[in-house]
């Protein structure tokens, strides 16, 4: 299946199933972090759009556990950088209508929560097609060690994605039902 066709199919499924309120189990995520010996650090989250799995409660819980939280700000040339943010802080709408933090302190996450449209058993993800996260992961790999965790609904899993040399594999994908690692 071509990427565009998969993207349309999964986005329609997400819209159709959104009212079911599927969630990621926070304790499962916490156990993943413990197994990776991560007890503190900076979490790179995202503001959910287009019926993505909602990570805002996860970010709130992680902040209560003394993790620092950051959200991306979209830059020119399909780039993103992460800036410190607290769930108590206000956000502003960017040109795409996505809430982002006000520019505060730019940070490099230790844990990167990644939204996705679809994923396969090899932990490759399909996003919206802009390459924002693939570029960021490639850049972050040159700076520090971190754990990339894709968040998705179980029905977003597809048999196989056609990947290119630019596509980055995630370390873990966590769904409302399973852990893929």
Short mmCIF file of N, CA and C in Angstrom, two decimals:
data_model
loop_
_atom_site.label_atom_id
_atom_site.label_comp_id
_atom_site.label_asym_id
_atom_site.label_seq_id
_atom_site.Cartn_x
_atom_site.Cartn_y
_atom_site.Cartn_z
N UNK A 1 0.84 -1.18 0.00
CA UNK A 1 0.00 0.00 0.00
C UNK A 1 0.88 1.25 0.00
N UNK A 2 0.57 2.19 -0.81
CA UNK A 2 1.35 3.42 -0.86
C UNK A 2 1.12 4.24 0.40
N UNK A 3 2.11 5.08 0.73
CA UNK A 3 2.04 5.88 1.96
C UNK A 3 0.79 6.74 2.02
N UNK A 4 0.46 7.38 0.91
CA UNK A 4 -0.71 8.27 0.90
C UNK A 4 -1.99 7.49 1.20
N UNK A 5 -2.09 6.32 0.62
CA UNK A 5 -3.28 5.49 0.82
C UNK A 5 -3.37 5.02 2.28
N UNK A 6 -2.25 4.59 2.84
CA UNK A 6 -2.21 4.17 4.25
C UNK A 6 -2.56 5.36 5.14
N UNK A 7 -1.96 6.50 4.85
CA UNK A 7 -2.20 7.70 5.64
C UNK A 7 -3.70 8.04 5.67
N UNK A 8 -4.34 8.05 4.51
CA UNK A 8 -5.77 8.37 4.44
C UNK A 8 -6.61 7.34 5.18
N UNK A 9 -6.27 6.07 5.02
CA UNK A 9 -7.04 5.01 5.68
C UNK A 9 -6.96 5.14 7.20
N UNK A 10 -5.74 5.31 7.72
CA UNK A 10 -5.56 5.38 9.18
C UNK A 10 -6.13 6.67 9.74
N UNK A 11 -5.96 7.78 9.05
CA UNK A 11 -6.53 9.04 9.55
C UNK A 11 -8.05 8.95 9.63
N UNK A 12 -8.67 8.28 8.66
CA UNK A 12 -10.13 8.07 8.71
C UNK A 12 -10.51 7.17 9.88
N UNK A 13 -9.72 6.12 10.12
CA UNK A 13 -9.97 5.23 11.27
C UNK A 13 -9.85 5.99 12.59
N UNK A 14 -8.82 6.84 12.69
CA UNK A 14 -8.65 7.62 13.92
C UNK A 14 -9.85 8.53 14.17
N UNK A 15 -10.30 9.19 13.12
CA UNK A 15 -11.44 10.09 13.28
C UNK A 15 -12.69 9.31 13.70
N UNK A 16 -12.88 8.16 13.09
CA UNK A 16 -14.05 7.32 13.36
C UNK A 16 -14.02 6.75 14.79
N UNK A 17 -12.84 6.42 15.30
CA UNK A 17 -12.72 5.77 16.61
C UNK A 17 -12.39 6.71 17.76
N UNK A 18 -12.27 7.98 17.48
CA UNK A 18 -11.79 8.93 18.49
C UNK A 18 -12.66 8.98 19.75
N UNK A 19 -13.96 8.86 19.59
CA UNK A 19 -14.86 8.95 20.74
C UNK A 19 -14.75 7.75 21.68
N UNK A 20 -14.05 6.72 21.26
CA UNK A 20 -13.88 5.55 22.12
C UNK A 20 -12.90 5.80 23.26
N UNK A 21 -12.17 6.91 23.19
CA UNK A 21 -11.29 7.36 24.28
C UNK A 21 -10.24 6.31 24.68
N UNK A 22 -9.64 5.66 23.70
CA UNK A 22 -8.53 4.75 23.99
C UNK A 22 -7.39 5.55 24.60
N UNK A 23 -6.69 4.96 25.56
CA UNK A 23 -5.60 5.67 26.22
C UNK A 23 -4.38 4.77 26.37
N UNK A 24 -3.25 5.42 26.55
CA UNK A 24 -2.01 4.73 26.89
C UNK A 24 -2.00 4.56 28.41
N UNK A 25 -1.61 3.39 28.86
CA UNK A 25 -1.52 3.13 30.30
C UNK A 25 -0.24 3.78 30.82
N UNK A 26 -0.40 4.76 31.70
CA UNK A 26 0.75 5.49 32.23
C UNK A 26 1.73 4.57 32.95
N UNK A 27 1.22 3.60 33.71
CA UNK A 27 2.11 2.69 34.45
C UNK A 27 2.95 1.84 33.51
N UNK A 28 2.39 1.49 32.36
CA UNK A 28 3.17 0.76 31.36
C UNK A 28 4.33 1.61 30.87
N UNK A 29 4.05 2.87 30.59
CA UNK A 29 5.12 3.78 30.16
C UNK A 29 6.16 3.95 31.25
N UNK A 30 5.73 4.09 32.48
CA UNK A 30 6.65 4.24 33.61
C UNK A 30 7.55 3.01 33.74
N UNK A 31 6.98 1.83 33.55
CA UNK A 31 7.77 0.58 33.60
C UNK A 31 8.79 0.52 32.48
N UNK A 32 8.42 1.01 31.30
CA UNK A 32 9.37 1.07 30.18
C UNK A 32 10.54 1.97 30.54
N UNK A 33 10.24 3.10 31.14
CA UNK A 33 11.30 4.03 31.54
C UNK A 33 12.19 3.41 32.60
N UNK A 34 11.60 2.71 33.57
CA UNK A 34 12.38 2.05 34.62
C UNK A 34 13.30 0.98 34.02
N UNK A 35 12.78 0.19 33.08
CA UNK A 35 13.61 -0.85 32.44
C UNK A 35 14.76 -0.25 31.66
N UNK A 36 14.58 0.98 31.18
CA UNK A 36 15.65 1.69 30.47
C UNK A 36 16.48 2.55 31.40
N UNK A 37 16.26 2.35 32.73
CA UNK A 37 17.00 3.07 33.78
C UNK A 37 16.86 4.59 33.65
N UNK A 38 15.66 5.02 33.31
CA UNK A 38 15.38 6.46 33.21
C UNK A 38 14.44 6.84 34.34
N UNK A 39 14.97 7.56 35.31
CA UNK A 39 14.17 7.97 36.47
C UNK A 39 13.89 9.46 36.48
N UNK A 40 14.58 10.19 35.64
CA UNK A 40 14.36 11.62 35.52
C UNK A 40 14.92 12.06 34.18
N UNK A 41 14.71 13.31 33.86
CA UNK A 41 15.22 13.83 32.59
C UNK A 41 14.19 14.68 31.90
N UNK A 42 14.45 14.93 30.65
CA UNK A 42 13.59 15.80 29.84
C UNK A 42 12.77 14.93 28.88
N UNK A 43 11.47 15.14 28.91
CA UNK A 43 10.55 14.43 28.02
C UNK A 43 10.14 15.38 26.91
N UNK A 44 10.29 14.94 25.68
CA UNK A 44 9.78 15.68 24.53
C UNK A 44 8.42 15.11 24.18
N UNK A 45 7.38 15.88 24.42
CA UNK A 45 6.03 15.44 24.11
C UNK A 45 5.52 16.12 22.85
N UNK A 46 4.22 16.13 22.69
CA UNK A 46 3.60 16.81 21.55
C UNK A 46 2.19 17.22 21.96
N UNK A 47 1.65 18.20 21.28
CA UNK A 47 0.26 18.57 21.50
C UNK A 47 -0.56 17.80 20.47
N UNK A 48 -1.49 16.92 20.93
CA UNK A 48 -2.21 16.05 19.99
C UNK A 48 -3.14 16.82 19.05
N UNK A 49 -3.06 16.46 17.78
CA UNK A 49 -3.92 17.04 16.74
C UNK A 49 -4.47 15.91 15.89
N UNK A 50 -5.45 16.19 15.08
CA UNK A 50 -5.99 15.20 14.12
C UNK A 50 -6.27 13.84 14.75
N UNK A 51 -6.84 13.85 15.95
CA UNK A 51 -7.27 12.62 16.63
C UNK A 51 -6.10 11.71 17.02
N UNK A 52 -4.92 12.30 17.23
CA UNK A 52 -3.76 11.52 17.71
C UNK A 52 -4.01 11.05 19.14
N UNK A 53 -3.26 10.04 19.53
CA UNK A 53 -3.35 9.59 20.92
C UNK A 53 -2.93 10.76 21.80
N UNK A 54 -3.69 11.01 22.83
CA UNK A 54 -3.47 12.17 23.69
C UNK A 54 -2.38 11.87 24.71
N UNK A 55 -1.30 12.61 24.65
CA UNK A 55 -0.19 12.41 25.60
C UNK A 55 -0.19 13.46 26.72
N UNK A 56 -1.15 14.37 26.73
CA UNK A 56 -1.11 15.46 27.70
C UNK A 56 -1.23 14.97 29.15
N UNK A 57 -2.07 13.97 29.40
CA UNK A 57 -2.15 13.41 30.76
C UNK A 57 -0.85 12.70 31.14
N UNK A 58 -0.23 12.05 30.18
CA UNK A 58 1.07 11.40 30.43
C UNK A 58 2.10 12.46 30.81
N UNK A 59 2.12 13.56 30.08
CA UNK A 59 3.07 14.64 30.38
C UNK A 59 2.81 15.22 31.76
N UNK A 60 1.53 15.36 32.10
CA UNK A 60 1.17 15.88 33.43
C UNK A 60 1.68 14.93 34.52
N UNK A 61 1.46 13.64 34.35
CA UNK A 61 1.91 12.65 35.34
C UNK A 61 3.43 12.61 35.43
N UNK A 62 4.10 12.70 34.30
CA UNK A 62 5.57 12.70 34.31
C UNK A 62 6.11 13.95 35.00
N UNK A 63 5.44 15.08 34.79
CA UNK A 63 5.87 16.30 35.45
C UNK A 63 5.72 16.16 36.97
N UNK A 64 4.66 15.51 37.42
CA UNK A 64 4.47 15.26 38.86
C UNK A 64 5.58 14.36 39.42
N UNK A 65 6.16 13.52 38.55
CA UNK A 65 7.25 12.63 38.96
C UNK A 65 8.61 13.30 38.76
N UNK A 66 8.60 14.61 38.58
CA UNK A 66 9.82 15.45 38.50
C UNK A 66 10.57 15.38 37.18
N UNK A 67 9.92 14.88 36.13
CA UNK A 67 10.50 14.97 34.80
C UNK A 67 10.26 16.39 34.30
N UNK A 68 11.18 16.90 33.49
CA UNK A 68 10.97 18.18 32.82
C UNK A 68 10.26 17.88 31.51
N UNK A 69 9.35 18.75 31.14
CA UNK A 69 8.53 18.53 29.95
C UNK A 69 8.91 19.56 28.89
N UNK A 70 8.90 19.12 27.65
CA UNK A 70 9.13 20.04 26.53
C UNK A 70 8.18 19.70 25.39
N UNK A 71 7.90 20.70 24.59
CA UNK A 71 7.06 20.53 23.40
C UNK A 71 7.80 21.12 22.21
N UNK A 72 7.47 20.64 21.00
CA UNK A 72 8.16 21.16 19.82
C UNK A 72 7.61 22.50 19.34
N UNK A 73 8.52 23.25 18.75
CA UNK A 73 8.16 24.45 18.00
C UNK A 73 8.62 24.21 16.58
N UNK A 74 7.70 24.41 15.63
CA UNK A 74 8.03 24.20 14.21
C UNK A 74 8.82 25.40 13.71
N UNK A 75 9.94 25.10 13.04
CA UNK A 75 10.82 26.12 12.46
C UNK A 75 10.72 26.05 10.94
N UNK A 76 11.54 26.84 10.28
CA UNK A 76 11.62 26.80 8.82
C UNK A 76 12.21 25.48 8.35
N UNK A 77 12.00 25.14 7.10
CA UNK A 77 12.58 23.95 6.46
C UNK A 77 12.16 22.65 7.14
N UNK A 78 10.92 22.56 7.60
CA UNK A 78 10.40 21.34 8.22
C UNK A 78 11.23 20.87 9.40
N UNK A 79 11.73 21.80 10.18
CA UNK A 79 12.51 21.47 11.36
C UNK A 79 11.70 21.76 12.62
N UNK A 80 12.01 21.01 13.67
CA UNK A 80 11.42 21.29 14.97
C UNK A 80 12.54 21.34 16.01
N UNK A 81 12.32 22.11 17.04
CA UNK A 81 13.16 22.13 18.23
C UNK A 81 12.24 22.05 19.42
N UNK A 82 12.75 21.51 20.52
CA UNK A 82 11.93 21.35 21.72
C UNK A 82 12.29 22.41 22.75
N UNK A 83 11.24 22.93 23.40
CA UNK A 83 11.40 23.98 24.40
C UNK A 83 10.71 23.56 25.68
N UNK A 84 11.34 23.90 26.81
CA UNK A 84 10.75 23.58 28.11
C UNK A 84 9.35 24.14 28.19
N UNK A 85 8.48 23.38 28.84
CA UNK A 85 7.09 23.76 29.01
C UNK A 85 6.55 23.05 30.24
N UNK A 86 5.63 23.65 30.92
CA UNK A 86 4.94 23.02 32.04
C UNK A 86 3.47 22.94 31.68
N UNK A 87 2.78 21.94 32.22
CA UNK A 87 1.35 21.83 31.94
C UNK A 87 0.59 23.04 32.48
N UNK A 88 1.22 23.80 33.34
CA UNK A 88 0.59 25.02 33.89
C UNK A 88 0.78 26.22 32.96
N UNK A 89 1.69 26.11 31.99
CA UNK A 89 2.02 27.22 31.09
C UNK A 89 1.00 27.33 29.95
N UNK A 90 0.81 28.54 29.49
CA UNK A 90 -0.06 28.75 28.33
C UNK A 90 0.71 28.40 27.05
N UNK A 91 -0.03 28.26 25.99
CA UNK A 91 0.53 27.93 24.68
C UNK A 91 0.06 28.97 23.67
N UNK A 92 0.72 29.01 22.54
CA UNK A 92 0.29 29.90 21.45
C UNK A 92 0.06 29.03 20.21
N UNK A 93 -0.79 29.48 19.30
CA UNK A 93 -1.04 28.74 18.05
C UNK A 93 0.00 29.14 17.02
N UNK A 94 0.59 28.12 16.37
CA UNK A 94 1.53 28.42 15.29
C UNK A 94 0.75 28.61 13.98
N UNK A 95 1.49 28.77 12.90
CA UNK A 95 0.85 29.02 11.60
C UNK A 95 0.01 27.84 11.10
N UNK A 96 0.25 26.63 11.65
CA UNK A 96 -0.51 25.44 11.27
C UNK A 96 -1.72 25.23 12.18
N UNK A 97 -1.88 26.10 13.18
CA UNK A 97 -2.97 25.95 14.13
C UNK A 97 -2.66 24.97 15.25
N UNK A 98 -1.38 24.63 15.41
CA UNK A 98 -0.96 23.69 16.45
C UNK A 98 -0.45 24.48 17.66
N UNK A 99 -0.97 24.18 18.85
CA UNK A 99 -0.45 24.86 20.04
C UNK A 99 1.02 24.51 20.30
N UNK A 100 1.81 25.54 20.60
CA UNK A 100 3.23 25.38 20.91
C UNK A 100 3.56 26.25 22.12
N UNK A 101 4.65 25.91 22.80
CA UNK A 101 5.07 26.75 23.92
C UNK A 101 5.64 28.08 23.40
N UNK A 102 5.64 29.07 24.25
CA UNK A 102 6.37 30.28 23.92
C UNK A 102 7.84 29.93 24.01
N UNK A 103 8.67 30.54 23.18
CA UNK A 103 10.10 30.22 23.20
C UNK A 103 10.65 30.52 24.59
N UNK A 104 11.14 29.50 25.20
CA UNK A 104 11.71 29.59 26.53
C UNK A 104 13.13 29.05 26.38
N UNK A 105 13.44 27.98 27.02
CA UNK A 105 14.75 27.37 26.91
C UNK A 105 14.69 26.17 25.98
N UNK A 106 15.52 26.18 24.92
CA UNK A 106 15.58 25.04 24.02
C UNK A 106 16.30 23.90 24.74
N UNK A 107 15.78 22.67 24.58
CA UNK A 107 16.35 21.50 25.26
C UNK A 107 16.42 20.33 24.29
N UNK A 108 17.18 19.31 24.69
CA UNK A 108 17.28 18.07 23.93
C UNK A 108 16.72 16.95 24.81
N UNK A 109 15.57 16.39 24.42
CA UNK A 109 14.91 15.39 25.26
C UNK A 109 15.72 14.11 25.47
N UNK A 110 15.54 13.52 26.65
CA UNK A 110 16.07 12.19 26.96
C UNK A 110 15.08 11.12 26.54
N UNK A 111 13.82 11.49 26.53
CA UNK A 111 12.71 10.62 26.13
C UNK A 111 11.91 11.41 25.10
N UNK A 112 11.74 10.85 23.92
CA UNK A 112 11.00 11.54 22.87
C UNK A 112 9.72 10.77 22.58
N UNK A 113 8.57 11.34 22.94
CA UNK A 113 7.27 10.76 22.62
C UNK A 113 6.89 11.23 21.23
N UNK A 114 6.66 10.28 20.35
CA UNK A 114 6.49 10.60 18.94
C UNK A 114 5.08 10.24 18.46
N UNK A 115 4.37 11.22 17.91
CA UNK A 115 3.07 10.90 17.32
C UNK A 115 3.29 10.21 15.98
N UNK A 116 2.30 9.46 15.54
CA UNK A 116 2.44 8.80 14.25
C UNK A 116 1.08 8.52 13.65
N UNK A 117 1.09 8.32 12.35
CA UNK A 117 -0.14 7.97 11.64
C UNK A 117 -0.26 6.46 11.57
N UNK A 118 0.83 5.77 11.24
CA UNK A 118 0.83 4.31 11.16
C UNK A 118 2.23 3.81 11.54
N UNK A 119 2.31 2.50 11.83
CA UNK A 119 3.60 1.89 12.15
C UNK A 119 3.55 0.42 11.75
N UNK A 120 4.75 -0.17 11.63
CA UNK A 120 4.81 -1.60 11.31
C UNK A 120 5.56 -2.35 12.41
N UNK A 121 5.65 -3.67 12.27
CA UNK A 121 6.26 -4.52 13.30
C UNK A 121 7.75 -4.24 13.51
N UNK A 122 8.38 -3.59 12.53
CA UNK A 122 9.81 -3.24 12.68
C UNK A 122 9.99 -1.90 13.39
N UNK A 123 8.91 -1.27 13.79
CA UNK A 123 8.90 0.00 14.52
C UNK A 123 9.23 1.21 13.64
N UNK A 124 8.98 1.07 12.34
CA UNK A 124 9.05 2.24 11.48
C UNK A 124 7.69 2.92 11.54
N UNK A 125 7.71 4.24 11.42
CA UNK A 125 6.48 5.01 11.54
C UNK A 125 6.20 5.75 10.25
N UNK A 126 4.94 6.02 10.07
CA UNK A 126 4.49 6.88 8.98
C UNK A 126 3.88 8.10 9.65
N UNK A 127 4.38 9.27 9.30
CA UNK A 127 3.83 10.51 9.85
C UNK A 127 2.96 11.18 8.81
N UNK A 128 2.89 12.49 8.88
CA UNK A 128 2.06 13.25 7.95
C UNK A 128 2.79 13.54 6.64
N UNK A 129 4.08 13.23 6.56
CA UNK A 129 4.81 13.40 5.30
C UNK A 129 5.79 14.55 5.26
N UNK A 130 5.89 15.32 6.34
CA UNK A 130 6.80 16.46 6.35
C UNK A 130 8.21 16.12 6.79
N UNK A 131 8.40 14.96 7.40
CA UNK A 131 9.74 14.55 7.84
C UNK A 131 10.24 15.25 9.10
N UNK A 132 9.36 15.95 9.81
CA UNK A 132 9.78 16.70 11.00
C UNK A 132 10.49 15.81 12.02
N UNK A 133 9.84 14.71 12.39
CA UNK A 133 10.41 13.85 13.44
C UNK A 133 11.60 13.04 12.93
N UNK A 134 11.58 12.60 11.69
CA UNK A 134 12.74 11.87 11.16
C UNK A 134 13.98 12.77 11.17
N UNK A 135 13.83 14.00 10.76
CA UNK A 135 14.96 14.94 10.79
C UNK A 135 15.41 15.21 12.22
N UNK A 136 14.45 15.37 13.12
CA UNK A 136 14.82 15.68 14.50
C UNK A 136 15.53 14.49 15.15
N UNK A 137 15.02 13.30 14.94
CA UNK A 137 15.66 12.10 15.50
C UNK A 137 17.08 11.96 14.97
N UNK A 138 17.26 12.18 13.68
CA UNK A 138 18.61 12.10 13.09
C UNK A 138 19.55 13.12 13.74
N UNK A 139 19.06 14.32 13.95
CA UNK A 139 19.87 15.36 14.57
C UNK A 139 20.17 15.03 16.04
N UNK A 140 19.16 14.56 16.77
CA UNK A 140 19.32 14.25 18.19
C UNK A 140 20.28 13.07 18.40
N UNK A 141 20.27 12.12 17.48
CA UNK A 141 21.19 10.97 17.57
C UNK A 141 22.65 11.42 17.57
N UNK A 142 22.93 12.54 16.94
CA UNK A 142 24.31 13.05 16.89
C UNK A 142 24.68 13.82 18.15
N UNK A 143 23.69 14.15 18.98
CA UNK A 143 23.92 14.98 20.16
C UNK A 143 23.95 14.18 21.45
N UNK A 144 23.04 13.19 21.58
CA UNK A 144 22.94 12.48 22.86
C UNK A 144 22.22 11.15 22.69
N UNK A 145 22.30 10.32 23.72
CA UNK A 145 21.51 9.10 23.79
C UNK A 145 20.12 9.46 24.29
N UNK A 146 19.12 8.86 23.72
CA UNK A 146 17.73 9.10 24.12
C UNK A 146 16.90 7.90 23.73
N UNK A 147 15.68 7.86 24.23
CA UNK A 147 14.75 6.78 23.89
C UNK A 147 13.59 7.39 23.12
N UNK A 148 13.31 6.85 21.94
CA UNK A 148 12.17 7.32 21.14
C UNK A 148 11.02 6.34 21.32
N UNK A 149 9.87 6.88 21.72
CA UNK A 149 8.69 6.05 21.99
C UNK A 149 7.53 6.58 21.17
N UNK A 150 7.09 5.80 20.21
CA UNK A 150 5.93 6.17 19.42
C UNK A 150 4.66 5.84 20.19
N UNK A 151 3.70 6.73 20.16
CA UNK A 151 2.41 6.50 20.82
C UNK A 151 1.33 6.36 19.75
N UNK A 152 0.55 5.29 19.86
CA UNK A 152 -0.44 5.03 18.81
C UNK A 152 -1.59 4.20 19.35
N UNK A 153 -2.64 4.15 18.56
CA UNK A 153 -3.73 3.21 18.80
C UNK A 153 -3.33 1.90 18.13
N UNK A 154 -3.75 0.80 18.69
CA UNK A 154 -3.39 -0.52 18.14
C UNK A 154 -3.80 -0.65 16.67
N UNK A 155 -4.93 -0.09 16.30
CA UNK A 155 -5.41 -0.23 14.92
C UNK A 155 -4.56 0.56 13.91
N UNK A 156 -3.57 1.32 14.38
CA UNK A 156 -2.68 2.05 13.47
C UNK A 156 -1.56 1.16 12.94
N UNK A 157 -1.46 -0.06 13.45
CA UNK A 157 -0.41 -0.98 12.98
C UNK A 157 -0.79 -1.52 11.61
N UNK A 158 0.19 -1.47 10.70
CA UNK A 158 0.02 -2.03 9.36
C UNK A 158 1.06 -3.13 9.16
N UNK A 159 0.82 -3.96 8.16
CA UNK A 159 1.71 -5.10 7.94
C UNK A 159 3.13 -4.67 7.63
N UNK A 160 3.27 -3.74 6.71
CA UNK A 160 4.60 -3.30 6.31
C UNK A 160 4.52 -1.90 5.70
N UNK A 161 5.49 -1.08 6.07
CA UNK A 161 5.59 0.25 5.48
C UNK A 161 6.75 0.26 4.50
N UNK A 162 6.55 0.95 3.40
CA UNK A 162 7.66 1.16 2.47
C UNK A 162 8.50 2.29 3.07
N UNK A 163 9.76 2.00 3.33
CA UNK A 163 10.60 2.99 3.99
C UNK A 163 11.69 3.50 3.04
N UNK A 164 12.17 4.69 3.36
CA UNK A 164 13.28 5.26 2.60
C UNK A 164 14.48 5.39 3.53
N UNK A 165 15.59 5.82 3.00
CA UNK A 165 16.80 5.97 3.81
C UNK A 165 16.64 7.05 4.86
N UNK A 166 15.65 7.91 4.72
CA UNK A 166 15.44 9.01 5.67
C UNK A 166 14.54 8.60 6.84
N UNK A 167 13.81 7.50 6.68
CA UNK A 167 12.88 7.07 7.73
C UNK A 167 13.65 6.49 8.92
N UNK A 168 13.26 6.93 10.11
CA UNK A 168 13.94 6.50 11.34
C UNK A 168 13.08 5.50 12.09
N UNK A 169 13.73 4.43 12.55
CA UNK A 169 13.06 3.42 13.36
C UNK A 169 12.97 3.95 14.79
N UNK A 170 11.83 3.71 15.44
CA UNK A 170 11.67 4.11 16.83
C UNK A 170 12.17 2.99 17.74
N UNK A 171 12.59 3.35 18.95
CA UNK A 171 13.05 2.33 19.90
C UNK A 171 11.89 1.47 20.39
N UNK A 172 10.76 2.10 20.65
CA UNK A 172 9.60 1.42 21.22
C UNK A 172 8.35 2.06 20.62
N UNK A 173 7.33 1.26 20.42
CA UNK A 173 6.01 1.80 20.09
C UNK A 173 5.06 1.25 21.14
N UNK A 174 4.35 2.17 21.77
CA UNK A 174 3.40 1.83 22.82
C UNK A 174 2.00 2.18 22.34
N UNK A 175 1.12 1.17 22.36
CA UNK A 175 -0.26 1.41 21.97
C UNK A 175 -1.16 1.24 23.18
N UNK A 176 -2.44 1.43 22.96
CA UNK A 176 -3.41 1.22 24.02
C UNK A 176 -3.51 -0.26 24.41
N UNK A 177 -2.88 -1.16 23.63
CA UNK A 177 -2.95 -2.60 23.94
C UNK A 177 -1.60 -3.30 24.03
N UNK A 178 -0.56 -2.80 23.36
CA UNK A 178 0.67 -3.55 23.22
C UNK A 178 1.91 -2.67 23.33
N UNK A 179 3.05 -3.36 23.51
CA UNK A 179 4.37 -2.72 23.48
C UNK A 179 5.16 -3.41 22.36
N UNK A 180 5.71 -2.64 21.45
CA UNK A 180 6.54 -3.18 20.37
C UNK A 180 7.97 -2.68 20.59
N UNK A 181 8.90 -3.63 20.75
CA UNK A 181 10.31 -3.24 20.93
C UNK A 181 11.24 -4.22 20.26
#
